[in-house]
Amino acid sequence: MKRNGMSWVILIELMVLTLVPMGLFANGDADTNDDGKLVYGYVTPGPDYWYKKDVDGFVYAAEQAGVEVLVLNSDYNAEKEISNIDSLINQGVDGMCIFTFNQNGANIAADKCAAAGIPLVVTDNVGQVLKNDSDVVAAIDFDWSAMGKDMAAHLANNYPGENIAVIMGILEHIPVQMFLAEFEPEVKRLGKNEIVAVRDGRYNPEEAMNQAQDLVQSGVDFSLLFIFNDEMAASVVRGLKNDGVLNDPIKVFTTNGAPYGIELMKQGDIKYSISSSPGWEGFISFLALHAYVKGVKTDLNQQIILPIAGITDATIDDKTKVIPWEIDPVWLDLTATYFPEYNGLY
């Protein structure tokens, strides 16, 4: 943390007078805590398994680099999220990462961190925060747009003539919007399927199951059910199986490649998915922040897109294609391959 012999008043005045007008964050000569360690803060949006794995990846990378991490959970509460941002700033962290669940969270964090001179990395909000007036170090994300096109193409090529129902995460979430912005027009362009319903699953397995049951009971004509993540999909699969309609007629598709999603694919309960590892995402989020703080890579407003891959029988056991969510040595190999600029930081 930023502690030295100066008073906080003098420090804040210096930050305002020198860092903010220049549009720069402190980097390359970062202060440390009393134990000689850098301290980074991480604001996570809620208890969802995806978010937990992202935190795990960030913390794992920090441990490799000898950095301390303070993690604050916002519990899907916008006011608590702002409070968490302010708390980390007041504690004088050397850098911050935020994974936000709402449209304004990333921009609020960017403005507040810029004013405080704290480097910020934003996770899963690339499409929004890079348009903000305040600089960030980097925005880390998956290619949600490519996922939308990939899923549309898979359904068109393998299930022509069948209607699609969709259960997304929070509809206000940027990745959800990016996916739908490509998925819906691509389905229409290909002309092989029709989307007959789009529901909001709120990233909540119980809500997703309720939405799926309502779709079935209300008589909506569909046989292809796309669900935005494996956690919701696992719940829906159980419900559809209990109702006797899983796979005949309703087939389930998803994204993420979570461990339990992979098992459901091997059992035939999920027909297709797209791999995206939040654990590795958190790992790269840390390295982007750490590279800036250490003065290794000092570009601002970097857009870092992690690779994705469709999960097939040929790739389902290949960790370089279906990247593990849990901490795995393959992350180191993948990082060396895709992000050689971070070599030596972990």
XYZ file of C-alpha atoms in Angstrom:
346
model
C 0.000 0.000 0.000
C 1.070 3.570 -0.498
C 2.644 4.439 2.844
C 5.585 6.751 3.400
C 6.652 9.651 5.582
C 4.363 12.236 3.958
C 0.966 13.003 5.400
C -2.081 11.815 3.462
C -3.071 15.440 2.822
C 0.238 16.194 1.110
C 0.084 12.919 -0.802
C -3.392 13.591 -2.105
C -2.435 17.130 -3.109
C 0.561 15.827 -5.030
C -1.587 13.217 -6.782
C -4.106 15.818 -7.842
C -1.487 18.340 -8.974
C 0.811 15.969 -10.816
C -0.908 12.752 -11.814
C -4.407 13.740 -12.843
C -3.640 16.677 -15.185
C -1.094 14.521 -16.986
C -3.660 11.736 -17.391
C -1.196 9.218 -15.954
C -1.133 6.621 -13.219
C 1.838 5.976 -10.983
C 3.915 3.151 -12.445
C 7.392 1.731 -12.519
C 8.247 2.899 -8.978
C 5.319 1.629 -6.919
C 5.228 1.906 -3.160
C 4.670 -1.174 -1.024
C 3.055 -2.096 2.260
C 4.939 -2.312 5.541
C 6.060 -5.856 4.669
C 7.612 -4.668 1.413
C 4.822 -6.099 -0.776
C 2.715 -4.398 -3.386
C -0.996 -4.521 -2.572
C -3.698 -4.697 -5.239
C -7.450 -4.537 -4.733
C -10.053 -6.638 -6.524
C -13.767 -5.756 -6.572
C -15.848 -8.789 -7.537
C -19.558 -8.482 -8.412
C -21.056 -11.420 -6.549
C -20.845 -15.036 -5.382
C -21.365 -16.635 -8.821
C -18.916 -19.488 -9.515
C -17.556 -17.687 -12.592
C -16.616 -14.676 -10.489
C -14.997 -16.855 -7.821
C -12.795 -18.496 -10.422
C -11.788 -15.106 -11.843
C -10.707 -14.038 -8.352
C -8.830 -17.320 -7.911
C -6.862 -16.700 -11.109
C -5.997 -13.152 -10.092
C -4.882 -14.217 -6.611
C -2.905 -17.182 -7.965
C -0.937 -14.896 -10.294
C -0.394 -12.452 -7.425
C 1.022 -15.243 -5.274
C 3.483 -16.126 -8.047
C 4.590 -12.485 -8.145
C 4.664 -11.913 -4.376
C 1.809 -9.395 -4.361
C -0.898 -9.119 -1.691
C -4.545 -8.903 -2.819
C -7.545 -7.409 -1.011
C -10.802 -8.858 -2.386
C -14.153 -7.125 -1.774
C -17.470 -8.630 -2.909
C -20.271 -6.306 -4.051
C -23.063 -8.915 -3.764
C -24.751 -7.493 -6.907
C -25.413 -4.231 -5.081
C -24.462 -1.055 -6.963
C -24.087 1.045 -3.820
C -21.894 -1.580 -2.187
C -19.788 -1.728 -5.333
C -19.096 2.007 -5.136
C -18.342 1.643 -1.429
C -15.869 -1.149 -2.222
C -14.115 1.005 -4.815
C -13.866 3.879 -2.336
C -12.623 1.538 0.394
C -9.741 0.241 -1.708
C -8.821 3.751 -2.801
C -8.869 4.953 0.813
C -6.626 2.046 1.777
C -4.129 3.240 -0.821
C -3.836 0.107 -2.941
C -1.122 0.137 -5.583
C -3.507 -1.036 -8.291
C -7.070 -2.243 -8.703
C -9.092 -4.682 -10.781
C -12.866 -4.482 -10.993
C -15.311 -7.024 -12.366
C -18.625 -5.184 -12.354
C -22.167 -6.418 -12.968
C -23.777 -3.151 -14.040
C -23.295 -0.649 -16.846
C -21.948 2.177 -14.728
C -19.625 0.302 -12.394
C -16.604 0.177 -14.702
C -16.867 3.858 -15.601
C -17.284 4.886 -11.962
C -14.210 2.880 -11.027
C -12.256 4.366 -13.946
C -13.116 7.936 -12.908
C -12.391 7.360 -9.229
C -9.112 5.523 -9.815
C -7.936 8.135 -12.309
C -8.637 10.886 -9.763
C -6.702 8.931 -7.122
C -3.822 8.017 -9.417
C -4.415 4.283 -9.006
C -3.920 2.003 -12.041
C -7.100 0.114 -12.928
C -7.772 -3.028 -14.940
C -11.382 -3.787 -15.864
C -12.651 -7.306 -16.489
C -15.512 -8.217 -18.854
C -16.534 -4.681 -19.804
C -14.336 -3.969 -22.824
C -17.186 -2.638 -24.915
C -17.971 0.073 -22.391
C -15.055 1.305 -20.351
C -12.696 2.012 -23.243
C -15.177 4.670 -24.410
C -14.977 6.454 -21.076
C -13.081 9.740 -20.672
C -10.899 8.360 -17.878
C -7.960 6.145 -18.836
C -7.586 2.589 -17.581
C -4.580 0.328 -17.930
C -6.476 -2.430 -19.719
C -9.868 -3.987 -20.296
C -9.751 -7.797 -20.287
C -12.470 -9.781 -21.972
C -13.446 -12.681 -24.176
C -14.696 -12.186 -27.699
C -18.395 -12.307 -26.837
C -19.272 -11.068 -30.314
C -17.436 -14.003 -31.887
C -19.235 -16.344 -29.472
C -22.584 -15.036 -30.695
C -21.675 -15.690 -34.329
C -20.187 -19.097 -33.518
C -23.304 -20.264 -31.692
C -25.598 -19.016 -34.466
C -23.520 -20.854 -37.069
C -23.450 -24.074 -35.044
C -27.216 -24.129 -34.636
C -27.804 -23.284 -38.303
C -25.411 -25.942 -39.559
C -26.562 -28.726 -37.266
C -30.222 -28.008 -36.490
C -31.795 -26.229 -39.478
C -35.505 -25.553 -39.228
C -35.647 -25.700 -35.417
C -36.710 -22.746 -33.267
C -34.448 -21.250 -30.609
C -35.322 -20.032 -27.115
C -32.689 -18.077 -25.204
C -32.013 -17.610 -21.480
C -29.291 -15.017 -20.942
C -27.516 -13.639 -17.886
C -28.370 -10.112 -16.748
C -29.579 -8.372 -19.901
C -27.927 -5.098 -18.845
C -24.514 -6.808 -18.628
C -22.124 -5.772 -21.410
C -21.025 -9.323 -22.392
C -24.688 -10.338 -22.685
C -25.380 -7.364 -24.936
C -22.285 -8.039 -27.048
C -23.303 -11.678 -27.527
C -26.902 -10.878 -28.468
C -25.841 -8.034 -30.778
C -24.170 -10.632 -33.016
C -26.210 -13.750 -32.260
C -29.645 -12.376 -33.135
C -28.768 -10.795 -36.502
C -26.547 -13.758 -37.451
C -29.400 -16.209 -36.831
C -31.609 -14.052 -39.019
C -28.947 -13.676 -41.725
C -28.298 -17.415 -41.916
C -32.050 -18.005 -42.164
C -32.034 -21.577 -40.849
C -33.549 -20.948 -37.412
C -35.857 -18.495 -35.673
C -35.433 -17.030 -32.183
C -38.864 -17.238 -30.531
C -38.035 -16.076 -26.983
C -35.305 -14.246 -25.070
C -35.472 -14.444 -21.279
C -33.359 -12.935 -18.484
C -31.892 -15.610 -16.219
C -30.191 -13.034 -13.965
C -27.160 -15.350 -13.704
C -29.274 -17.237 -11.189
C -29.682 -21.025 -11.624
C -33.090 -21.081 -9.932
C -34.358 -18.175 -12.034
C -33.047 -19.830 -15.194
C -34.875 -23.055 -14.323
C -38.066 -21.090 -13.662
C -37.740 -19.378 -17.038
C -37.170 -22.696 -18.800
C -40.175 -24.301 -17.143
C -42.314 -21.305 -18.048
C -41.206 -21.571 -21.676
C -42.181 -25.244 -21.760
C -45.479 -24.827 -19.926
C -46.554 -21.757 -21.894
C -46.387 -23.718 -25.120
C -43.647 -21.728 -26.876
C -42.648 -23.713 -29.973
C -38.911 -24.410 -29.656
C -36.512 -27.336 -29.484
C -33.155 -25.526 -29.155
C -32.497 -23.859 -25.793
C -29.426 -21.635 -25.512
C -28.386 -20.727 -21.943
C -25.666 -18.150 -21.389
C -23.598 -20.004 -18.794
C -23.048 -23.507 -17.467
C -24.174 -22.758 -13.924
C -27.661 -21.832 -15.137
C -27.580 -24.612 -17.734
C -26.856 -27.295 -15.128
C -29.960 -26.278 -13.204
C -32.091 -26.190 -16.343
C -30.824 -29.602 -17.449
C -31.929 -31.112 -14.131
C -35.372 -29.543 -14.474
C -35.853 -30.627 -18.088
C -34.686 -34.138 -17.261
C -37.179 -34.386 -14.406
C -39.910 -33.209 -16.784
C -38.897 -35.820 -19.349
C -38.219 -33.343 -22.167
C -34.399 -33.109 -22.169
C -33.003 -33.996 -25.619
C -36.465 -35.008 -26.791
C -37.505 -32.538 -27.875
C -35.396 -29.861 -26.096
C -31.648 -29.732 -26.670
C -29.444 -27.479 -24.514
C -26.501 -25.311 -25.620
C -24.339 -23.000 -23.560
C -21.024 -21.208 -23.190
C -18.146 -21.308 -20.664
C -16.796 -24.855 -20.481
C -17.080 -25.051 -16.691
C -16.027 -28.398 -15.133
C -19.634 -29.436 -14.491
C -20.623 -28.237 -17.965
C -17.950 -30.468 -19.491
C -19.327 -33.450 -17.561
C -22.848 -32.699 -18.794
C -21.511 -32.538 -22.356
C -19.836 -35.929 -21.949
C -23.166 -37.300 -20.716
C -24.946 -35.825 -23.738
C -27.065 -33.438 -21.670
C -25.452 -30.333 -23.203
C -24.975 -30.580 -26.958
C -22.462 -27.795 -27.596
C -20.569 -25.130 -25.696
C -17.797 -22.568 -26.154
C -14.757 -22.552 -23.896
C -13.858 -19.431 -21.913
C -11.928 -19.755 -18.656
C -12.547 -17.105 -15.969
C -9.600 -18.474 -14.008
C -7.163 -17.729 -16.812
C -8.918 -14.400 -17.370
C -8.191 -13.435 -13.762
C -4.581 -14.575 -14.206
C -4.143 -12.307 -17.251
C -5.948 -9.426 -15.516
C -3.342 -9.513 -12.782
C -0.442 -9.647 -15.224
C -1.751 -6.685 -17.231
C -2.003 -4.638 -14.033
C 1.323 -5.838 -12.653
C 3.154 -5.185 -15.922
C 1.964 -1.585 -15.770
C 2.809 -1.060 -12.111
C 6.287 -2.534 -12.624
C 6.870 -0.365 -15.693
C 7.168 -3.351 -18.067
C 4.236 -2.384 -20.305
C 2.907 1.124 -19.722
C 0.383 1.517 -22.546
C -3.026 2.763 -21.429
C -6.465 1.612 -22.607
C -5.228 -1.746 -23.799
C -7.946 -4.039 -25.125
C -6.957 -7.605 -24.290
C -9.154 -10.305 -25.802
C -8.646 -13.893 -24.657
C -9.051 -16.744 -27.144
C -12.190 -18.897 -27.234
C -12.872 -22.298 -28.788
C -15.902 -24.386 -29.604
C -16.027 -27.559 -27.528
C -16.247 -30.713 -29.625
C -15.553 -34.402 -29.056
C -12.094 -33.822 -30.527
C -11.196 -30.954 -28.166
C -13.109 -31.666 -24.974
C -10.085 -33.177 -23.174
C -7.483 -30.815 -24.673
C -6.590 -28.235 -22.014
C -5.003 -25.926 -24.574
C -8.396 -25.649 -26.322
C -10.857 -26.157 -23.469
C -8.967 -24.094 -20.918
C -9.472 -25.213 -17.292
C -11.348 -23.004 -14.866
C -9.411 -24.379 -11.927
C -5.788 -23.347 -11.338
C -3.700 -25.380 -13.771
C -0.075 -25.290 -15.015
C -1.403 -25.052 -18.571
C -2.212 -21.395 -17.818
C 1.526 -20.728 -17.692
C 2.066 -22.361 -21.070
C -0.875 -20.517 -22.625
C 0.300 -17.206 -21.203
C 3.794 -17.755 -22.597
C 2.246 -18.501 -25.998
C -0.378 -15.763 -26.220
C 1.155 -13.080 -23.966
C 4.969 -13.400 -24.093
C 5.263 -9.771 -22.957
C 4.432 -10.949 -19.433
C 7.338 -13.413 -19.206
C 9.314 -12.857 -16.028
C 6.447 -11.279 -14.094
C 5.292 -14.534 -12.466
